[in-house]
Coordinates of C-alpha atoms in Angstrom, one line a residue:
M1 CA 56.9 -31.3 -22.1
R2 CA 59.4 -30.9 -24.5
Q3 CA 58.8 -34.4 -26.2
L4 CA 55.3 -33.5 -26.8
A5 CA 55.9 -29.7 -28.0
Q6 CA 58.3 -31.1 -30.8
E7 CA 55.9 -33.2 -32.3
L8 CA 53.4 -31.2 -32.5
V9 CA 55.5 -28.7 -34.4
E10 CA 56.9 -31.2 -36.7
R11 CA 53.0 -32.4 -36.9
A12 CA 51.8 -28.9 -37.8
E13 CA 54.6 -29.2 -40.5
L14 CA 53.5 -32.3 -42.1
E15 CA 49.6 -31.4 -41.7
P16 CA 49.3 -28.1 -41.2
D17 CA 44.6 -27.9 -41.3
A18 CA 44.5 -31.0 -38.5
I19 CA 41.8 -30.5 -36.0
A20 CA 43.4 -29.9 -32.7
V21 CA 41.5 -28.3 -31.0
V22 CA 37.2 -28.1 -30.9
D23 CA 35.8 -25.9 -27.6
G24 CA 33.5 -23.5 -27.3
E25 CA 35.3 -21.1 -29.4
G26 CA 35.1 -23.3 -32.6
V27 CA 37.9 -25.7 -34.4
H28 CA 41.5 -25.1 -34.2
T29 CA 44.0 -26.0 -35.8
L30 CA 47.6 -27.4 -35.3
R31 CA 48.8 -24.5 -37.5
E32 CA 46.8 -21.9 -35.5
V33 CA 48.0 -23.7 -32.0
V34 CA 51.2 -24.2 -33.0
A35 CA 51.2 -20.3 -33.9
Q36 CA 49.8 -19.4 -31.1
A37 CA 52.1 -21.0 -28.9
G38 CA 55.5 -20.6 -30.9
E39 CA 54.2 -16.5 -29.6
V40 CA 54.0 -17.1 -26.2
A41 CA 57.2 -19.1 -26.2
D42 CA 58.8 -15.8 -28.1
L43 CA 57.3 -13.5 -25.2
L44 CA 58.9 -15.9 -22.1
D45 CA 62.2 -16.4 -23.7
R46 CA 62.2 -11.9 -24.4
S47 CA 60.9 -11.3 -20.5
L48 CA 63.0 -14.3 -19.0
V49 CA 66.6 -15.8 -19.2
G50 CA 66.8 -19.7 -18.5
A51 CA 63.8 -22.1 -18.7
P52 CA 60.9 -20.6 -16.8
T53 CA 58.3 -22.5 -14.4
V54 CA 54.5 -21.0 -15.5
L55 CA 51.9 -20.5 -13.6
V56 CA 48.8 -21.4 -16.0
Q57 CA 44.6 -21.1 -16.2
A58 CA 44.0 -24.1 -17.5
D59 CA 41.0 -23.7 -19.1
N60 CA 39.2 -26.5 -21.3
S61 CA 40.1 -24.1 -24.0
W62 CA 42.9 -24.0 -27.4
R63 CA 44.4 -21.6 -24.4
T64 CA 45.6 -24.9 -22.4
L65 CA 47.2 -27.1 -25.1
A66 CA 48.7 -23.6 -26.5
A67 CA 50.3 -22.7 -24.0
A68 CA 51.5 -26.0 -22.5
V69 CA 53.3 -26.4 -26.1
A70 CA 54.7 -22.9 -25.4
V71 CA 56.3 -23.5 -22.1
G72 CA 57.7 -27.2 -23.6
L73 CA 59.1 -25.5 -26.5
R74 CA 61.2 -23.3 -23.7
G75 CA 62.2 -26.8 -22.1
G76 CA 60.3 -25.3 -18.5
L77 CA 57.4 -26.7 -16.5
I78 CA 53.7 -25.7 -16.4
A79 CA 51.5 -25.8 -13.5
V80 CA 48.1 -25.3 -13.9
I81 CA 45.2 -23.2 -11.8
S82 CA 41.6 -23.3 -12.4
G83 CA 40.3 -19.7 -13.4
H84 CA 37.8 -20.2 -10.4
A85 CA 40.3 -20.6 -8.3
A86 CA 40.2 -18.5 -5.2
R87 CA 42.6 -16.0 -4.0
S88 CA 43.8 -18.0 -1.2
E89 CA 44.8 -20.8 -3.7
Y90 CA 46.6 -18.5 -5.8
D91 CA 48.4 -17.6 -3.2
L92 CA 49.4 -21.3 -2.0
A93 CA 50.7 -21.8 -5.6
L94 CA 52.8 -18.9 -4.8
E95 CA 54.5 -20.5 -2.0
D96 CA 54.7 -24.1 -3.2
I97 CA 55.5 -23.3 -6.9
Q98 CA 57.1 -19.7 -6.6
P99 CA 56.8 -19.8 -10.6
D100 CA 58.8 -18.2 -12.6
A101 CA 55.8 -16.3 -15.0
V102 CA 52.1 -16.1 -14.7
I103 CA 49.2 -16.8 -17.7
A104 CA 45.8 -15.6 -17.1
S105 CA 43.1 -14.1 -18.0
A106 CA 42.3 -10.4 -16.7
Q107 CA 39.9 -11.3 -14.8
A108 CA 41.4 -13.9 -12.8
I109 CA 44.8 -11.7 -12.6
A110 CA 42.4 -9.4 -10.3
T111 CA 40.7 -12.0 -8.4
W112 CA 43.8 -13.3 -7.5
Q113 CA 45.5 -9.6 -6.8
V114 CA 49.1 -11.0 -8.5
D115 CA 51.8 -8.1 -7.3
G116 CA 52.4 -6.3 -10.0
A117 CA 55.6 -4.9 -8.4
T118 CA 57.3 -8.7 -8.6
M119 CA 55.2 -9.8 -11.5
P120 CA 54.8 -7.2 -13.9
V121 CA 53.1 -7.5 -17.4
V122 CA 55.6 -8.4 -20.1
G123 CA 52.5 -8.3 -22.8
E124 CA 49.6 -10.1 -24.0
V125 CA 49.0 -13.4 -25.6
L126 CA 46.8 -16.2 -26.2
D127 CA 44.0 -13.6 -28.2
G128 CA 44.8 -11.0 -24.7
W129 CA 45.8 -12.7 -21.5
P130 CA 48.4 -10.8 -19.9
L131 CA 51.3 -12.6 -19.1
R132 CA 53.3 -11.5 -16.2
A133 CA 56.6 -12.4 -15.5
A134 CA 59.7 -12.0 -12.8
A135 CA 60.7 -8.9 -12.1
G136 CA 64.1 -9.2 -12.9
G137 CA 64.2 -11.2 -15.8
R138 CA 65.7 -14.6 -14.7
T139 CA 64.1 -18.3 -13.6
T140 CA 64.9 -20.0 -11.0
G141 CA 66.0 -22.8 -13.4
V142 CA 63.5 -26.5 -13.5
E143 CA 66.6 -27.9 -12.0
R144 CA 64.5 -28.3 -9.1
W145 CA 61.8 -30.2 -10.4
N146 CA 63.8 -33.4 -10.8
G147 CA 62.4 -34.0 -14.6
G148 CA 58.5 -33.1 -13.2
V149 CA 57.1 -30.9 -16.6
V150 CA 53.8 -30.4 -15.0
I151 CA 51.9 -29.4 -11.3
A152 CA 48.5 -29.5 -11.0
M153 CA 46.8 -28.8 -7.7
T154 CA 44.0 -31.2 -6.3
S155 CA 42.1 -31.6 -2.8
G156 CA 43.5 -33.2 -0.4
S157 CA 43.1 -34.9 3.5
T158 CA 44.4 -31.9 5.8
G159 CA 42.5 -29.0 3.5
R160 CA 45.8 -28.2 1.6
P161 CA 45.9 -28.5 -2.2
K162 CA 48.3 -31.5 -3.1
C163 CA 50.8 -29.7 -5.8
V164 CA 51.3 -32.8 -8.0
V165 CA 54.7 -32.9 -9.7
Q166 CA 54.5 -35.5 -12.8
S167 CA 57.3 -35.9 -15.4
E168 CA 56.7 -36.4 -19.1
S169 CA 57.3 -39.7 -19.2
A170 CA 54.8 -40.6 -16.5
L171 CA 52.1 -38.6 -18.7
R172 CA 53.2 -40.2 -21.4
Y173 CA 53.2 -43.8 -20.2
A174 CA 49.9 -43.6 -18.7
G175 CA 48.7 -41.9 -22.0
Q176 CA 49.7 -45.2 -24.4
A177 CA 48.7 -48.1 -21.8
T178 CA 45.2 -45.9 -21.9
I179 CA 45.4 -45.6 -25.9
D180 CA 46.5 -49.3 -26.3
A181 CA 44.3 -50.7 -23.5
V182 CA 40.6 -49.1 -25.7
G183 CA 41.8 -49.7 -29.1
L184 CA 42.7 -45.9 -30.2
V185 CA 44.0 -44.9 -33.2
P186 CA 45.6 -41.9 -34.8
G187 CA 42.7 -39.3 -35.2
D188 CA 39.7 -40.7 -32.6
P189 CA 38.3 -37.4 -31.7
V190 CA 38.7 -37.5 -27.5
G191 CA 36.2 -36.1 -25.0
A192 CA 38.0 -33.4 -22.4
L193 CA 34.6 -33.1 -20.4
V194 CA 36.9 -33.2 -16.9
P195 CA 38.4 -29.2 -15.9
L196 CA 42.0 -30.0 -16.9
S197 CA 43.0 -28.0 -13.9
S198 CA 43.3 -31.8 -12.4
V199 CA 46.4 -34.0 -12.9
A200 CA 44.3 -36.8 -14.5
A201 CA 42.6 -34.4 -16.8
F202 CA 46.1 -32.5 -17.8
C203 CA 47.3 -36.1 -19.0
F204 CA 44.4 -37.9 -20.6
G205 CA 42.3 -35.1 -21.6
M206 CA 44.3 -33.0 -23.5
H207 CA 48.0 -34.9 -23.5
L208 CA 46.5 -38.2 -24.5
P209 CA 44.5 -37.1 -27.4
A210 CA 47.9 -34.6 -28.6
L211 CA 49.8 -37.8 -28.4
L212 CA 47.6 -39.9 -30.4
G213 CA 47.3 -37.2 -33.6
S214 CA 43.7 -37.1 -32.6
P215 CA 40.6 -33.8 -32.1
M216 CA 40.6 -32.8 -28.2
V217 CA 36.7 -31.9 -28.1
C218 CA 36.1 -29.6 -25.1
L219 CA 33.5 -29.2 -22.7
D220 CA 34.3 -25.5 -20.4
K221 CA 31.3 -25.9 -17.8
W222 CA 30.1 -29.1 -16.8
S223 CA 26.5 -29.9 -18.2
P224 CA 25.1 -33.4 -18.4
E225 CA 22.9 -32.2 -21.7
D226 CA 26.1 -30.5 -23.0
A227 CA 27.9 -33.1 -22.0
V228 CA 25.5 -35.6 -24.6
A229 CA 25.1 -33.5 -27.1
L230 CA 28.8 -32.6 -27.8
L231 CA 29.8 -36.2 -27.8
R232 CA 27.6 -37.0 -29.7
E233 CA 27.9 -34.4 -32.7
H234 CA 31.7 -34.7 -32.6
R235 CA 31.6 -38.7 -32.7
V236 CA 33.9 -38.8 -29.4
A237 CA 35.6 -42.1 -29.9
W238 CA 36.9 -41.9 -26.0
T239 CA 36.4 -40.2 -22.6
M240 CA 37.1 -39.8 -18.9
L241 CA 34.3 -39.1 -16.4
V242 CA 34.1 -39.6 -12.7
P243 CA 31.3 -41.9 -11.8
T244 CA 28.9 -39.1 -10.3
M245 CA 29.1 -37.4 -14.0
A246 CA 28.9 -40.7 -16.3
L247 CA 25.0 -41.4 -14.1
Q248 CA 24.2 -37.6 -14.8
L249 CA 24.7 -38.5 -18.9
S250 CA 21.9 -41.4 -18.8
L251 CA 19.6 -38.9 -16.6
V252 CA 19.3 -36.5 -19.5
A253 CA 16.4 -36.8 -21.6
G254 CA 16.5 -38.3 -25.3
S255 CA 20.2 -39.9 -24.2
E256 CA 19.3 -43.5 -24.9
G257 CA 21.8 -44.9 -27.8
S258 CA 23.1 -41.2 -27.8
L259 CA 27.0 -43.0 -27.3
A260 CA 27.4 -45.5 -29.9
S261 CA 30.3 -44.0 -31.2
L262 CA 32.2 -44.2 -28.4
K263 CA 34.5 -47.5 -28.2
A264 CA 34.5 -46.8 -24.3
M265 CA 34.5 -44.6 -21.6
T266 CA 36.5 -45.0 -18.7
V267 CA 35.2 -44.2 -15.4
G268 CA 36.7 -43.6 -11.6
G269 CA 37.6 -41.3 -9.3
G270 CA 34.7 -42.0 -6.9
P271 CA 32.4 -44.8 -5.4
M272 CA 30.8 -47.0 -8.2
N273 CA 27.8 -49.7 -8.0
T274 CA 28.3 -52.7 -10.8
H275 CA 24.1 -52.2 -11.4
A276 CA 23.9 -48.4 -11.5
L277 CA 26.9 -48.7 -14.4
E278 CA 25.7 -51.3 -16.3
T279 CA 22.0 -49.9 -16.2
A280 CA 23.3 -46.4 -17.7
E281 CA 25.4 -48.1 -20.1
L282 CA 23.1 -49.7 -21.3
H283 CA 21.3 -46.7 -21.5
L284 CA 23.3 -44.6 -23.4
G285 CA 24.8 -47.5 -25.6
T286 CA 28.4 -47.6 -24.9
R287 CA 31.1 -49.4 -22.6
F288 CA 32.0 -48.5 -19.3
L289 CA 35.6 -49.2 -18.2
R290 CA 35.6 -48.6 -14.2
V291 CA 39.6 -47.7 -13.5
F292 CA 41.5 -47.1 -10.6
G293 CA 43.9 -43.9 -10.9
M294 CA 45.3 -41.5 -8.6
S295 CA 47.2 -38.1 -9.2
E296 CA 49.9 -39.0 -7.6
C297 CA 50.3 -42.4 -9.5
L298 CA 48.6 -41.1 -12.9
G299 CA 45.9 -44.3 -14.2
H300 CA 47.2 -47.5 -13.4
T301 CA 44.5 -50.0 -13.8
T302 CA 42.2 -51.0 -16.5
P303 CA 39.8 -53.8 -18.1
L304 CA 39.6 -54.2 -21.8
P305 CA 36.3 -52.8 -24.0
T306 CA 36.4 -56.6 -24.7
E307 CA 35.9 -58.3 -21.4
P308 CA 32.7 -59.7 -19.7
V309 CA 30.5 -57.1 -17.4
A310 CA 31.2 -58.2 -14.4
T311 CA 35.1 -57.9 -14.7
R312 CA 34.4 -54.2 -16.0
L313 CA 32.0 -52.6 -14.1
G314 CA 32.1 -54.7 -10.9
R315 CA 36.2 -54.7 -10.5
D316 CA 38.5 -51.6 -11.4
G317 CA 41.1 -53.1 -13.6
R318 CA 44.4 -54.9 -13.9
P319 CA 47.9 -52.6 -13.6
F320 CA 48.4 -51.3 -16.9
P321 CA 51.8 -53.0 -18.2
G322 CA 54.8 -52.8 -15.6
T323 CA 53.2 -51.2 -13.1
T324 CA 52.4 -53.5 -10.2
V325 CA 49.6 -53.1 -7.6
R326 CA 49.8 -55.4 -4.1
V327 CA 48.4 -55.3 -0.4
V328 CA 49.7 -55.9 2.8
D329 CA 48.0 -56.2 6.0
A330 CA 49.0 -53.4 9.6
G331 CA 52.5 -54.9 9.5
G332 CA 53.7 -54.6 5.5
R333 CA 53.4 -58.5 5.2
V334 CA 52.2 -58.8 1.4
L335 CA 48.4 -60.6 1.4
P336 CA 48.0 -63.5 -0.4
D337 CA 45.2 -62.8 -3.6
G338 CA 41.7 -62.4 -2.0
E339 CA 42.6 -61.3 1.1
V340 CA 42.3 -57.5 1.9
G341 CA 44.5 -55.3 2.6
N342 CA 46.2 -51.6 2.4
A343 CA 47.2 -50.7 -1.2
Q344 CA 50.4 -49.7 -2.7
V345 CA 51.8 -49.2 -6.2
R346 CA 54.9 -49.0 -7.8
G347 CA 55.0 -48.1 -11.7
P348 CA 56.0 -45.7 -14.3
S349 CA 53.7 -43.1 -13.6
L350 CA 54.3 -42.3 -10.3
F351 CA 55.0 -39.1 -9.5
V352 CA 57.7 -37.0 -8.7
G353 CA 56.3 -35.6 -5.6
Y354 CA 54.5 -32.9 -4.2
A355 CA 55.6 -29.1 -4.7
R356 CA 56.8 -27.5 -1.1
E357 CA 58.8 -24.0 -1.0
G358 CA 59.2 -24.6 -4.6
A359 CA 60.6 -27.8 -4.9
P360 CA 58.8 -31.0 -5.1
R361 CA 59.3 -33.2 -1.9
M362 CA 58.3 -37.2 -2.2
P363 CA 56.4 -38.6 0.7
D364 CA 57.8 -42.1 2.5
L365 CA 57.7 -44.9 0.3
T366 CA 58.2 -48.3 1.4
A367 CA 61.9 -49.6 1.4
D368 CA 61.2 -51.2 -2.2
G369 CA 59.6 -48.1 -4.3
F370 CA 56.1 -48.9 -3.4
F371 CA 53.9 -46.2 -2.9
P372 CA 50.4 -46.2 0.2
T373 CA 47.5 -45.3 -2.0
G374 CA 45.3 -44.9 1.7
D375 CA 43.1 -47.8 0.0
L376 CA 41.6 -50.6 0.8
A377 CA 41.9 -53.4 -1.7
R378 CA 41.8 -57.0 -2.6
V379 CA 44.0 -58.4 -5.8
N380 CA 42.0 -61.3 -6.5
E381 CA 42.8 -64.2 -8.8
D382 CA 42.8 -63.3 -12.5
G383 CA 45.1 -60.5 -11.6
T384 CA 42.1 -58.4 -11.6
I385 CA 41.8 -55.9 -8.6
N386 CA 38.9 -54.1 -6.4
I387 CA 38.9 -51.3 -4.2
L388 CA 37.1 -51.1 -1.3
G389 CA 37.6 -47.6 0.3
R390 CA 39.6 -45.2 1.7
E391 CA 41.2 -47.2 4.9
K392 CA 39.2 -45.1 7.2
Q393 CA 35.9 -44.5 5.3
V394 CA 34.0 -44.8 8.6
I395 CA 30.8 -43.9 10.6
I396 CA 30.9 -45.1 14.4
R397 CA 28.2 -45.0 16.1
G398 CA 27.9 -45.3 19.8
G399 CA 30.9 -47.3 19.7
R400 CA 30.2 -49.2 16.7
N401 CA 32.0 -49.1 12.9
I402 CA 29.6 -48.5 10.4
D403 CA 31.5 -49.0 6.8
I404 CA 30.3 -46.4 4.5
N405 CA 31.4 -48.5 1.7
E406 CA 29.4 -51.5 2.1
V407 CA 26.1 -49.2 3.2
E408 CA 26.4 -47.5 -0.1
A409 CA 26.9 -50.7 -1.6
A410 CA 23.6 -52.1 -0.4
L411 CA 21.5 -48.9 -1.4
A412 CA 23.1 -48.9 -4.4
A413 CA 21.5 -51.6 -5.0
I414 CA 17.8 -50.6 -4.7
P415 CA 15.7 -50.6 -8.2
G416 CA 15.6 -46.8 -8.8
V417 CA 18.7 -45.4 -6.8
A418 CA 20.7 -43.8 -9.9
Q419 CA 23.8 -42.3 -7.1
V420 CA 23.9 -42.7 -3.3
C421 CA 26.2 -40.7 -0.7
V422 CA 26.2 -41.9 3.1
V423 CA 27.7 -40.0 5.7
P424 CA 27.8 -39.3 9.5
V425 CA 26.2 -36.7 10.9
P426 CA 26.6 -35.3 14.4
D427 CA 24.6 -37.1 17.7
D428 CA 24.7 -35.8 21.3
L429 CA 24.0 -39.3 22.4
L430 CA 25.7 -41.8 20.0
G431 CA 28.3 -39.1 18.3
E432 CA 27.6 -40.0 14.7
R433 CA 24.7 -41.3 12.8
A434 CA 24.3 -42.4 9.2
A435 CA 22.7 -39.7 6.6
A436 CA 22.1 -41.2 3.0
L437 CA 21.5 -39.0 0.0
V438 CA 19.6 -40.2 -2.8
V439 CA 19.8 -39.5 -6.7
S440 CA 17.0 -41.5 -8.0
A441 CA 15.8 -42.4 -11.7
G442 CA 12.8 -42.8 -10.6
P443 CA 9.9 -42.2 -8.2
V444 CA 11.5 -41.0 -5.0
L445 CA 12.6 -43.1 -2.3
D446 CA 11.9 -42.1 1.6
L447 CA 13.2 -43.6 4.6
A448 CA 10.6 -46.2 4.8
A449 CA 11.7 -47.6 1.5
V450 CA 14.4 -48.0 1.6
R451 CA 14.7 -49.6 4.9
E452 CA 12.1 -51.8 4.0
H453 CA 14.3 -53.2 0.4
L454 CA 17.4 -53.6 3.7
A455 CA 14.9 -55.7 5.4
A456 CA 14.3 -57.9 2.1
A457 CA 17.9 -57.7 1.1
D458 CA 19.0 -59.0 5.1
F459 CA 21.0 -56.4 5.6
P460 CA 22.3 -55.9 9.2
K461 CA 19.9 -53.6 11.2
F462 CA 22.6 -51.9 12.8
K463 CA 23.8 -50.5 9.4
W464 CA 20.8 -48.8 8.1
P465 CA 21.0 -45.0 7.8
E466 CA 18.9 -42.8 10.1
F467 CA 18.6 -40.5 7.7
V468 CA 17.4 -40.5 4.2
Y469 CA 17.6 -37.1 1.9
A470 CA 16.3 -37.0 -1.8
V471 CA 18.1 -34.5 -3.7
P472 CA 18.4 -33.4 -7.1
A473 CA 22.4 -34.2 -7.7
L474 CA 25.1 -34.7 -5.4
P475 CA 27.6 -32.3 -4.0
Q476 CA 30.8 -32.4 -6.8
N477 CA 34.3 -30.3 -6.8
R478 CA 35.3 -28.3 -9.2
V479 CA 36.1 -31.1 -11.3
G480 CA 33.3 -33.7 -10.9
K481 CA 34.4 -35.9 -8.3
L482 CA 32.2 -36.4 -4.9
D483 CA 32.4 -33.1 -3.1
R484 CA 32.4 -35.8 0.9
N485 CA 33.1 -32.9 2.5
G486 CA 30.2 -30.7 0.8
A487 CA 28.2 -33.8 1.3
V488 CA 28.3 -33.9 5.4
A489 CA 27.7 -30.4 5.2
L490 CA 24.4 -31.5 3.7
A491 CA 23.1 -33.7 5.5
T492 CA 24.3 -32.1 8.8
R493 CA 22.1 -29.0 7.4
L494 CA 19.1 -31.8 6.5
A495 CA 19.0 -33.3 9.4
A496 CA 19.1 -30.5 11.9
P497 CA 15.9 -29.6 14.2
G498 CA 13.5 -27.8 12.5
S499 CA 15.4 -27.7 9.2
G500 CA 11.7 -29.5 7.6
A501 CA 13.4 -32.3 5.4
A502 CA 11.5 -34.9 4.5
R503 CA 13.4 -38.4 6.1

């Protein structure tokens, strides 16, 4: 973060009153943010010898930007963690990241039960937050991170959060590629609506506007109503949301045409349906850009706002300049355009590794440096790609495989379906059955209505869901992505005998 920190310091000297952040506490200028960052950097310098690794509670406010700048001024690495993290998550962060200092609210410090003997308080920063530094006053150095400057914890398929390490060059590459694709210019307000404790939100919600020289407009807690009001009031030019959040905006009363100030809204990180996205963007008066990216390779695809609906919403963009996405078969043979295979990616935003025991560990790459994403994909003739779900996202019903993505696409095409999630529920006889959680934009759809539509569409009967439950919203994780584990738990409860849930 050293380069960004120096740029903000220089910019603050030239434009001290330029707006850096708009958050729940008000408007904060570059001069204010840089001054706060300087205080943090000075205290770190007095407390620790060497460039530090600092674990910071990332909230959607000026504090996260000031902390990032401070760590950058000290040539260190910032590791971000949610203020809502449980003690067990904090303990994992200690194990994997081994920070030299911790900056968090007093409430988070108490929840995490930070050890005062090994990490004593050395002062207060960021308007009252304790800064704790390692006893002994020496850092373990940042050379151990192999060029990494930021770490964020993200959910992993094993149940253990992945501490993804990214470099400053990766952040700058992904941010600039997005700026160029959307057509953003300095001063364009950028919305930070997703919690900044995720790698993608840190990159695109905080680092991107700072890189661009624009205000970061923050929402401290997700609310569709508050998000619409914030975007409209501050005439935000671009933001990034997961599909569940983007579609929720269109259900807000009085939201018709409310997002006309947006040059585009990038949508990625979850299941998407062309019809639902088109309906929502027409209602909101903006344009969605359907993309594919991951914490391990930030951003890495996008369409352009000028492209037709079929490209912007029916496909998952083209790779950023310099990034390559390919699909291979089970043996690793590269497949021609139009064939479905396993997605692999290589490019400048590829991560440094996963933090484990205080150092980055890179998983196995291919011999030529590609990272297997774990997704099924197709490369189209025009260079766009389609992500077709996870490689193992199936329901096995009585020995027959049911592709979850295929069923979700069929249900999402039904008029009145705003969002849908299909999950397996356990069954003593067949092993698993398919259940659908449905958020409706109009009259509630029951099982009979859903099956009537699927029959009319000639959708294979063995793939029909056997349970359909109307829900006000789909389960989400902390960063707003669809929580499939939560969806499975909810559907299993609703499907249990005696639950009383309408099917």
